[in-house]
Short mmCIF file of C-alpha atoms and ligand atoms in Angstrom, two decimals:
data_model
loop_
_atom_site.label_atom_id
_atom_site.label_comp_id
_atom_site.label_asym_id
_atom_site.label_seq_id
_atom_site.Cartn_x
_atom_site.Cartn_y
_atom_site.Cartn_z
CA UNK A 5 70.57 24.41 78.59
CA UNK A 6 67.10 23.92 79.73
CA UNK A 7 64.68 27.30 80.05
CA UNK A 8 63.73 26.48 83.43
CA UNK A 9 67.48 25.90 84.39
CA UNK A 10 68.22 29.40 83.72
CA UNK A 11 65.50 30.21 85.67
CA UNK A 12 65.96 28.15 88.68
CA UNK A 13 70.04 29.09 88.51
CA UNK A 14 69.08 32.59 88.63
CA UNK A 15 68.11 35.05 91.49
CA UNK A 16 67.59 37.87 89.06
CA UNK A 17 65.11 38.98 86.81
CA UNK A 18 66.08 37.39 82.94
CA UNK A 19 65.56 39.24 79.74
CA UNK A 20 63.92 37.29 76.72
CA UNK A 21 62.35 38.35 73.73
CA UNK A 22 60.41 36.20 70.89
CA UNK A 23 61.09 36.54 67.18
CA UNK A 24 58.88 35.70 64.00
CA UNK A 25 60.78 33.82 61.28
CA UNK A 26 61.44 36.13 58.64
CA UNK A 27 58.31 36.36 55.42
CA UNK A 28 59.30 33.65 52.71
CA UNK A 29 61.69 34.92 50.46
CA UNK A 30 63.71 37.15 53.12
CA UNK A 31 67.33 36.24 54.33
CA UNK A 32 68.30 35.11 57.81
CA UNK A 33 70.45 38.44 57.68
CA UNK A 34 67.24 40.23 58.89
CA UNK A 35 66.74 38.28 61.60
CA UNK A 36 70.57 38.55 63.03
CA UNK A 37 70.08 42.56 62.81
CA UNK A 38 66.94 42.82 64.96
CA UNK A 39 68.84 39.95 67.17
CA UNK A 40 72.56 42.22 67.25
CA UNK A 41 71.12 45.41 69.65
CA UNK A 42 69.18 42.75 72.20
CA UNK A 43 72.80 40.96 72.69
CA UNK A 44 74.01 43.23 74.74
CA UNK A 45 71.20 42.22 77.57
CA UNK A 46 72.06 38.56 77.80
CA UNK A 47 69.25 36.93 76.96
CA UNK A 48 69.88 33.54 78.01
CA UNK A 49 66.89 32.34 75.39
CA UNK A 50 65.46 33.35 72.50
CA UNK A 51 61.80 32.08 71.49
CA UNK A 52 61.19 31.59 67.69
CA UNK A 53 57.28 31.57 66.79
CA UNK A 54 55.74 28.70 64.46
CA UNK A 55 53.37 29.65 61.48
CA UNK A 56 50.96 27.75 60.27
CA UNK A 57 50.10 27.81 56.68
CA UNK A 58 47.52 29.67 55.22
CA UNK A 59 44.61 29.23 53.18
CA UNK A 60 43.75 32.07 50.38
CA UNK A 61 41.57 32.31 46.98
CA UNK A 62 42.97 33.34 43.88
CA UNK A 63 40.00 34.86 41.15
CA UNK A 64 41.12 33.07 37.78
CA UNK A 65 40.35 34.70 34.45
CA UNK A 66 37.16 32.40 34.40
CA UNK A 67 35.71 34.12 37.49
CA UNK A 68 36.26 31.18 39.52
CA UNK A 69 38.25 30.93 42.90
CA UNK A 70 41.27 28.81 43.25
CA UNK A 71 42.15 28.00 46.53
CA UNK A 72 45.83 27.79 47.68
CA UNK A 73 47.52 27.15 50.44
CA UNK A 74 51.01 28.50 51.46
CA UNK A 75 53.26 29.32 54.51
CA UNK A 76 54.66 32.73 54.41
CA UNK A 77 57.00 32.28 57.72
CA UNK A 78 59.02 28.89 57.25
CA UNK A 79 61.80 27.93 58.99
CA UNK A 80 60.98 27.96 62.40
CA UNK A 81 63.40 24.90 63.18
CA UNK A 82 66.36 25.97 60.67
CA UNK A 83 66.47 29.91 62.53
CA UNK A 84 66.55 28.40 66.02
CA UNK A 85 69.82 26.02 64.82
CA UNK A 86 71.48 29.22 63.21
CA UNK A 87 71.10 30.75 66.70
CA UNK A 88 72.26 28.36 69.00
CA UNK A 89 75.09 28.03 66.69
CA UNK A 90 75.83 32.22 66.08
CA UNK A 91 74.98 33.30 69.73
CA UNK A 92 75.89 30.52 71.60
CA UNK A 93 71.94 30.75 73.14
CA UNK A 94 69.70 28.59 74.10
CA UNK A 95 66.23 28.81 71.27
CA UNK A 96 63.47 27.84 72.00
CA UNK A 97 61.01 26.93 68.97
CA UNK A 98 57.03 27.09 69.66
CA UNK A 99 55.57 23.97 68.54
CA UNK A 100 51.70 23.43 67.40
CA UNK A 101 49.14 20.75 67.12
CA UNK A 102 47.62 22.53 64.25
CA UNK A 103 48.62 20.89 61.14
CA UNK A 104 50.38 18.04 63.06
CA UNK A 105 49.58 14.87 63.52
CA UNK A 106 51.20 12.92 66.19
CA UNK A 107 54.04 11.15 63.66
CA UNK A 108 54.66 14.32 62.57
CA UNK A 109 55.54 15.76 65.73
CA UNK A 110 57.44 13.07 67.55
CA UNK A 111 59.85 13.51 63.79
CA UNK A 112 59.95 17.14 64.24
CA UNK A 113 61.27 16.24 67.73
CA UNK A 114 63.48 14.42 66.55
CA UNK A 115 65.04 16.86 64.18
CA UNK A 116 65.35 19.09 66.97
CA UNK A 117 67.18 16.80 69.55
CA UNK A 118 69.56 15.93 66.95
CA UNK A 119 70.19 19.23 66.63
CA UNK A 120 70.68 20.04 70.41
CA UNK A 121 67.90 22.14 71.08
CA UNK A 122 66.35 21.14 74.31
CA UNK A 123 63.89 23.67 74.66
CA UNK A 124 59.88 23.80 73.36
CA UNK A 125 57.03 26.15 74.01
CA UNK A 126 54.25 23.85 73.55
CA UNK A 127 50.67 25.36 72.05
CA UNK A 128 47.68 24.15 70.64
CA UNK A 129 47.45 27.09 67.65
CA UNK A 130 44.74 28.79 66.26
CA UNK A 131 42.40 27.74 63.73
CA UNK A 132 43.33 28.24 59.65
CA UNK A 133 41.09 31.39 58.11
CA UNK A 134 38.10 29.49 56.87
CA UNK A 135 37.56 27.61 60.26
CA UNK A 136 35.51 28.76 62.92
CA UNK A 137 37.04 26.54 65.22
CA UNK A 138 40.25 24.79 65.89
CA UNK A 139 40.47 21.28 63.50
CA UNK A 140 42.81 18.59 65.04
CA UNK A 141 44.48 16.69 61.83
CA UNK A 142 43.40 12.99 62.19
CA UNK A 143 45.25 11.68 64.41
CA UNK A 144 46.65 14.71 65.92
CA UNK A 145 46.71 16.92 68.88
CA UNK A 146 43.39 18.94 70.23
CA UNK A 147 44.44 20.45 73.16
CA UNK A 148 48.03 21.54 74.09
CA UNK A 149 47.99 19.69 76.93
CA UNK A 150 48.17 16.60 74.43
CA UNK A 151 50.72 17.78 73.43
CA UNK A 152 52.78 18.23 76.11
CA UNK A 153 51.86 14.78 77.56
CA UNK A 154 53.52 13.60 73.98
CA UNK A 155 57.37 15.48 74.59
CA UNK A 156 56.74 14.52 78.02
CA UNK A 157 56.38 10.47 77.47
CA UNK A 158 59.26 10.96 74.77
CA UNK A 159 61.36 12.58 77.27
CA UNK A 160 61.00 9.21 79.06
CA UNK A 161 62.08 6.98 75.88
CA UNK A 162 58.36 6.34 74.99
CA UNK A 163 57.72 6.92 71.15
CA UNK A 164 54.71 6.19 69.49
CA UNK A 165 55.53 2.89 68.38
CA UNK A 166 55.91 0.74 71.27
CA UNK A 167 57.79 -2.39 69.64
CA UNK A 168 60.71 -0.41 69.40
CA UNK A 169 63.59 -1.03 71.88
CA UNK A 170 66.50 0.83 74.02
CA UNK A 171 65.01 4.13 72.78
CA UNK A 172 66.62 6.97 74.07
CA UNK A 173 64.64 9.22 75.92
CA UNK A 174 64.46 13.43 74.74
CA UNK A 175 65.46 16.19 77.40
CA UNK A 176 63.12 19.07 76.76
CA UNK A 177 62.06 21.57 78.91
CA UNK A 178 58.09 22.66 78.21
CA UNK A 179 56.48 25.97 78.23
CA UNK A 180 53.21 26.73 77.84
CA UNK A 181 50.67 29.75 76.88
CA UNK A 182 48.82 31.27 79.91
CA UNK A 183 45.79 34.00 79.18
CA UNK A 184 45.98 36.88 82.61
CA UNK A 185 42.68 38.16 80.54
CA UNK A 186 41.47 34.26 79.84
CA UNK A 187 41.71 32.47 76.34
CA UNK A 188 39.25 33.94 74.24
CA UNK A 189 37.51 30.44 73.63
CA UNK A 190 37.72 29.18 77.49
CA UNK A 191 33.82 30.09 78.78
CA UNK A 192 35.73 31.81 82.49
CA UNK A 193 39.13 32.48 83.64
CA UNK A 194 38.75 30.23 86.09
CA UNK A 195 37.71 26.85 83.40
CA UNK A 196 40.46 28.30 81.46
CA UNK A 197 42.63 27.76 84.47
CA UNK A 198 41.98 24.36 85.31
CA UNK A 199 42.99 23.80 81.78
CA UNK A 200 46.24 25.44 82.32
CA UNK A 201 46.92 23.16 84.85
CA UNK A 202 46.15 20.36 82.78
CA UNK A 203 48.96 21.72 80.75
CA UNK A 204 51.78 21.63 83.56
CA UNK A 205 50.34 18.09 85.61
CA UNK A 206 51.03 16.87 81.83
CA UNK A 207 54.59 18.10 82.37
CA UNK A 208 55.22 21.97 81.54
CA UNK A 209 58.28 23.15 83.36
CA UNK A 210 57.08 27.25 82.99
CA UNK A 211 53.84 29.22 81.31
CA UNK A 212 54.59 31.78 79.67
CA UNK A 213 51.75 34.81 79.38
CA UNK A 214 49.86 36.57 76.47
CA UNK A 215 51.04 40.03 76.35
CA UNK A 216 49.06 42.49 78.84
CA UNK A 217 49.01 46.32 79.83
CA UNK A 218 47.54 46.29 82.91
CA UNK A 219 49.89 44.33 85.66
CA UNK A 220 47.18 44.17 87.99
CA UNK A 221 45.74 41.42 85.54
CA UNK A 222 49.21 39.62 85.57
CA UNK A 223 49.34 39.58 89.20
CA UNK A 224 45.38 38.44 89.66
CA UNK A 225 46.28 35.48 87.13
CA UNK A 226 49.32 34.46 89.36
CA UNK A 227 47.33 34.35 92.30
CA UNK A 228 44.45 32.39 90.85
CA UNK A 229 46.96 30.25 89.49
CA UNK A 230 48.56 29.57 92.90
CA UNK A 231 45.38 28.86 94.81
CA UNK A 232 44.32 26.18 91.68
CA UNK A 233 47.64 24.48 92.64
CA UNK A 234 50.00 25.74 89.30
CA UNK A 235 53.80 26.24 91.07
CA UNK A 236 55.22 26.37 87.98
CA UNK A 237 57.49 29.89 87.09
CA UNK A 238 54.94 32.27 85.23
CA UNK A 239 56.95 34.55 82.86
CA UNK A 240 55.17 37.96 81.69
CA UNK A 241 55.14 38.68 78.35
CA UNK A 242 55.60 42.62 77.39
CA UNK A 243 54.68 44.39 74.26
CA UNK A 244 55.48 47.98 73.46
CA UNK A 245 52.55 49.42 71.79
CA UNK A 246 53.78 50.94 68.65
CA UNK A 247 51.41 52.38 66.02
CA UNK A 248 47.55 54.18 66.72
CA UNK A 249 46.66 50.97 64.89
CA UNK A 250 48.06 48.91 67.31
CA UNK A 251 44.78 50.28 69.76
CA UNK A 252 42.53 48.06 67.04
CA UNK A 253 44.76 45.13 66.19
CA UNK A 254 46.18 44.25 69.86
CA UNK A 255 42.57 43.73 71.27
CA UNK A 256 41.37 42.05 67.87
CA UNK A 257 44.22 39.67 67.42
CA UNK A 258 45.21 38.95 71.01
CA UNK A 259 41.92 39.47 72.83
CA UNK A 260 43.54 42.01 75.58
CA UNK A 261 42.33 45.05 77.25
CA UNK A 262 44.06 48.39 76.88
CA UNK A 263 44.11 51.11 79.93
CA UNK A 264 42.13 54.08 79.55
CA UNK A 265 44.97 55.81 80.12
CA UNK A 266 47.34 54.23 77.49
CA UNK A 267 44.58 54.86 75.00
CA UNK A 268 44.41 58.04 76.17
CA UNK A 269 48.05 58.68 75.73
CA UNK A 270 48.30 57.12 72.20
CA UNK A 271 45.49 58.93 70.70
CA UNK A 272 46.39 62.28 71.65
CA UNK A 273 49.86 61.65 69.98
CA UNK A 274 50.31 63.16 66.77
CA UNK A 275 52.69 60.58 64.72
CA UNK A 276 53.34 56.98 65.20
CA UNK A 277 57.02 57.92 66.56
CA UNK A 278 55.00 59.79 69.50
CA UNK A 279 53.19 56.67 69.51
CA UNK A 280 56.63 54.49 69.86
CA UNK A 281 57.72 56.79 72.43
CA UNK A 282 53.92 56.38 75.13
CA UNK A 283 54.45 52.52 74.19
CA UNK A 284 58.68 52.59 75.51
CA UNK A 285 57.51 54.37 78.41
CA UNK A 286 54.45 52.92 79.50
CA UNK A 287 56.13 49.27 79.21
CA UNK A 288 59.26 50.98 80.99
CA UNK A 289 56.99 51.62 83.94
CA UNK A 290 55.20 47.67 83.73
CA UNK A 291 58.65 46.56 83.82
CA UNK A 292 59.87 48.41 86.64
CA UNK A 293 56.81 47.17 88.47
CA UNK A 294 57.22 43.32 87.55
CA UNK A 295 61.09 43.35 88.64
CA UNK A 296 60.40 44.89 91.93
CA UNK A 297 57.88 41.90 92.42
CA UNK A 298 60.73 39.21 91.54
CA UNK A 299 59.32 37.91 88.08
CA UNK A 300 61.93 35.38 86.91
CA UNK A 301 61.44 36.53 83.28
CA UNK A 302 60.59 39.71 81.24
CA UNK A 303 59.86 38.33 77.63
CA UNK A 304 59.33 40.79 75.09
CA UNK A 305 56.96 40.12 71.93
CA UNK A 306 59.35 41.76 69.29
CA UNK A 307 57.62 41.48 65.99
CA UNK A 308 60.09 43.17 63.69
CA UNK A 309 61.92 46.44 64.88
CA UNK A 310 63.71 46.29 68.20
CA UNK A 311 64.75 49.88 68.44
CA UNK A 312 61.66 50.23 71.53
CA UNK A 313 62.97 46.83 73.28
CA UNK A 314 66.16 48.01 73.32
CA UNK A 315 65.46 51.71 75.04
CA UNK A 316 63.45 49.26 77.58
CA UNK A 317 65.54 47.14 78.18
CA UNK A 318 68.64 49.87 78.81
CA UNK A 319 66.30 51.15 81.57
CA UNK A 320 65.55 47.86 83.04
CA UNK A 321 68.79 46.01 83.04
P1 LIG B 23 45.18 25.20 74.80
O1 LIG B 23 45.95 25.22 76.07
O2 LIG B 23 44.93 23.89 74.15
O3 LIG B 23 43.80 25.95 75.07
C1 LIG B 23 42.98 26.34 73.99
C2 LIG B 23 41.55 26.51 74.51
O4 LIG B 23 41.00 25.23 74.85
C3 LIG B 23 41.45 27.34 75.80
O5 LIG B 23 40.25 28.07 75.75
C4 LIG B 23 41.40 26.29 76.90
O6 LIG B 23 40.72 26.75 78.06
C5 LIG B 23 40.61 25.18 76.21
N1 LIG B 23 40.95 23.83 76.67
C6 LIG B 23 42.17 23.33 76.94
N2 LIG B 23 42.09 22.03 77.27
C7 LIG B 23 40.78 21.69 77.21
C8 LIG B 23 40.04 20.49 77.42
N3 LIG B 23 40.65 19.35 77.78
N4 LIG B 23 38.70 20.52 77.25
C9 LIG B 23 38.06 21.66 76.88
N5 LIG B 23 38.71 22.83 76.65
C10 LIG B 23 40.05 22.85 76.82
N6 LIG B 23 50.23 30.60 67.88
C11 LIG B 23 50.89 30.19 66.76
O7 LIG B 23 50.25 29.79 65.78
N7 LIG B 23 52.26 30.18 66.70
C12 LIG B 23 53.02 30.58 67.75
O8 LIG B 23 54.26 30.55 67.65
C13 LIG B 23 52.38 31.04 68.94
N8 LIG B 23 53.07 31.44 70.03
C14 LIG B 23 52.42 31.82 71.18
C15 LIG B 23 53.17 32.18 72.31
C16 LIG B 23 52.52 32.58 73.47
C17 LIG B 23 53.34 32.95 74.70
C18 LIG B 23 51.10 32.64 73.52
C19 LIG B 23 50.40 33.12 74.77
C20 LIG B 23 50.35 32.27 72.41
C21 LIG B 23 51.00 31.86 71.23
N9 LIG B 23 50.28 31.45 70.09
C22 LIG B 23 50.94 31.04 68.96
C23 LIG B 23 48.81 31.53 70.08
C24 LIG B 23 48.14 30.21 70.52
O9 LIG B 23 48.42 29.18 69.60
C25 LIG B 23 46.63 30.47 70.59
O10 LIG B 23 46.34 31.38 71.62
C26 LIG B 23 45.72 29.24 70.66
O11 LIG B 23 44.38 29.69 70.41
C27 LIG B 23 45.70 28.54 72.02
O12 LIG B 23 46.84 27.87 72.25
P2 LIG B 23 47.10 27.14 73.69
O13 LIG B 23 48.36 26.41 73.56
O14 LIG B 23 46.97 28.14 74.79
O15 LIG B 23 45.86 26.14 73.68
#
């Protein structure tokens, strides 16, 4: 079932919760034991991230650098069959423009219709270390909002080679990334907005948003949205702050503001479990917040352990 179909058939608030695909090398086991304890909050969906590869530099015994590319989280596509097949829910995998070109995705589309997955959250990606900025492959995707036009025209039979015949048309829902605190590249939130729009006139059913602190900035980004004409269902996503590390890495990675007082709170704990325990609460209280003002999703950012979703989620559903 579609993502916005759960949505629209629902007049409560939905739990959902994003995974990474397990580091190379790991079994699917680890994934099905972070999954287990979130069960028991029927999340109609599950959202499994894409990873692009990487570049790095090995030193060689002759001082010079070799440079190698590899993908430590495959499987993307393979972990969202297992779960529509174990769970019996609907997964929805994040696909990227980065390292695509348009034949490639219109085949990994494929692969996923045939496989009954009817769901995609639709991004551009981020640039490979070693670029400054985002590199479209030739012939591929620069913007998202390419790339939603391209599930969108395939969802109406059209496939990138026009001579063939009695194609049959895809049935994905889209989502797509929204920034309360503006994409980091966009020069204002409002040029990063029009952009966004872009995205769902291109065919997004839903946005779903970069993980925030403060839900004053969630609800400011909704309204903007709203007067610049987006209707679409805007879904907040939640993360628990975790770690006193977590105070450099959240801003660096994700380009997000922390509360004075969260900061506050974290740095006077003395261990990271004090620190697990400020991040369940203070995302206890968001939540609270966001339900009372009729949000159709809460989507939890799980990265690994789900120990602090699940004390959140007890309190919220
Ligand atoms: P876009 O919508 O293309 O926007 C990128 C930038 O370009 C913005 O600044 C925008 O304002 C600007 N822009 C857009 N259109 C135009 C235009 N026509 N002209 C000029 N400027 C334009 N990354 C991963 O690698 N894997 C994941 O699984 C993943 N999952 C994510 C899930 C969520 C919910 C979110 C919020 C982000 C996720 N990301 C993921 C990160 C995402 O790929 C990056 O934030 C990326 O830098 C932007 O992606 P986008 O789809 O928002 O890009």
């Amino acid at each position: 079932m579609k993502v916005i179909d759960h949505i629209n058939g629902s007049d409560k608030t939905i739990f959902s919760f994003e995974i990474l695909p397990p580091l190379k090398g790991q079994n699917i086991q680890n994934i099905y034991n972070n999954i287990d304890p979130l069960m028991d909050f029927n999340p109609p969906f599950v959202n499994v991230t894409y990873h692009r590869e990487e570049v790095v530099y090995k030193r060689l015994e002759s001082g010079l650098l070799e440079q190698k590319v590899i993908k430590k989280r495959p499987g993307t596509v393979g972990i969202c069959a297992a779960l529509q097949h174990k769970y019996k829910i609907d997964a929805v995998p994040h696909i990227l423009c980065g390292g695509f070109n348009q034949e490639d995705t219109e085949n990994a589309l494929i692969d996923l219709d045939f496989l009954g997955i009817e769901n995609v959250l639709a991004l551009r990606g981020d640039s490979v270390k070693g670029e400054v900025y985002f590199q479209a492959e030739a012939n591929g995707h620069k913007y998202a909002h390419e790339l939603v036009g391209q599930v969108n025209a395939m969802n109406k039979g059209i496939y990138l080679d026009s001579e063939l015949q009695n194609n049959t048309p895809t049935n994905f829902s889209i989502g797509v990334a929204g920034y309360p605190e503006k994409h980091f590249e966009a020069p204002s939130i409002n040029n990063d907005i029009a952009h966004l729009k872009k995205k769902v006139d291109a065919g997004a059913d839903y946005i779903v948003t970069q993980l925030f602190f403060d839900n004053s900035k969630y609800f400011e980004y909704v309204e903007k949205c709203r007067d610049a004409g987006i209707t679409v269902p805007i879904i907040p996503g939640i993360k628990p702050i975790a770690t006193k590390k977590h105070l450099s890495i959240l801003p660096h990675r994700f380009h997000v503001d922390l509360p004075d007082n969260l900061v506050r709170e974290v740095l006077n704990c003395k261990d990271n479990k004090e620190v697990r325990q400020v991040g369940v609460e203070w995302a206890i209280e968001q939540c609270k917040e966001l339900k009372a003002a009729k949000v159709p999703v809460l989507h939890f950012y799980s990265m690994g352990k789900v120990d602090n979703i699940q004390k959140i989620a007890k309190e919220i559903f």
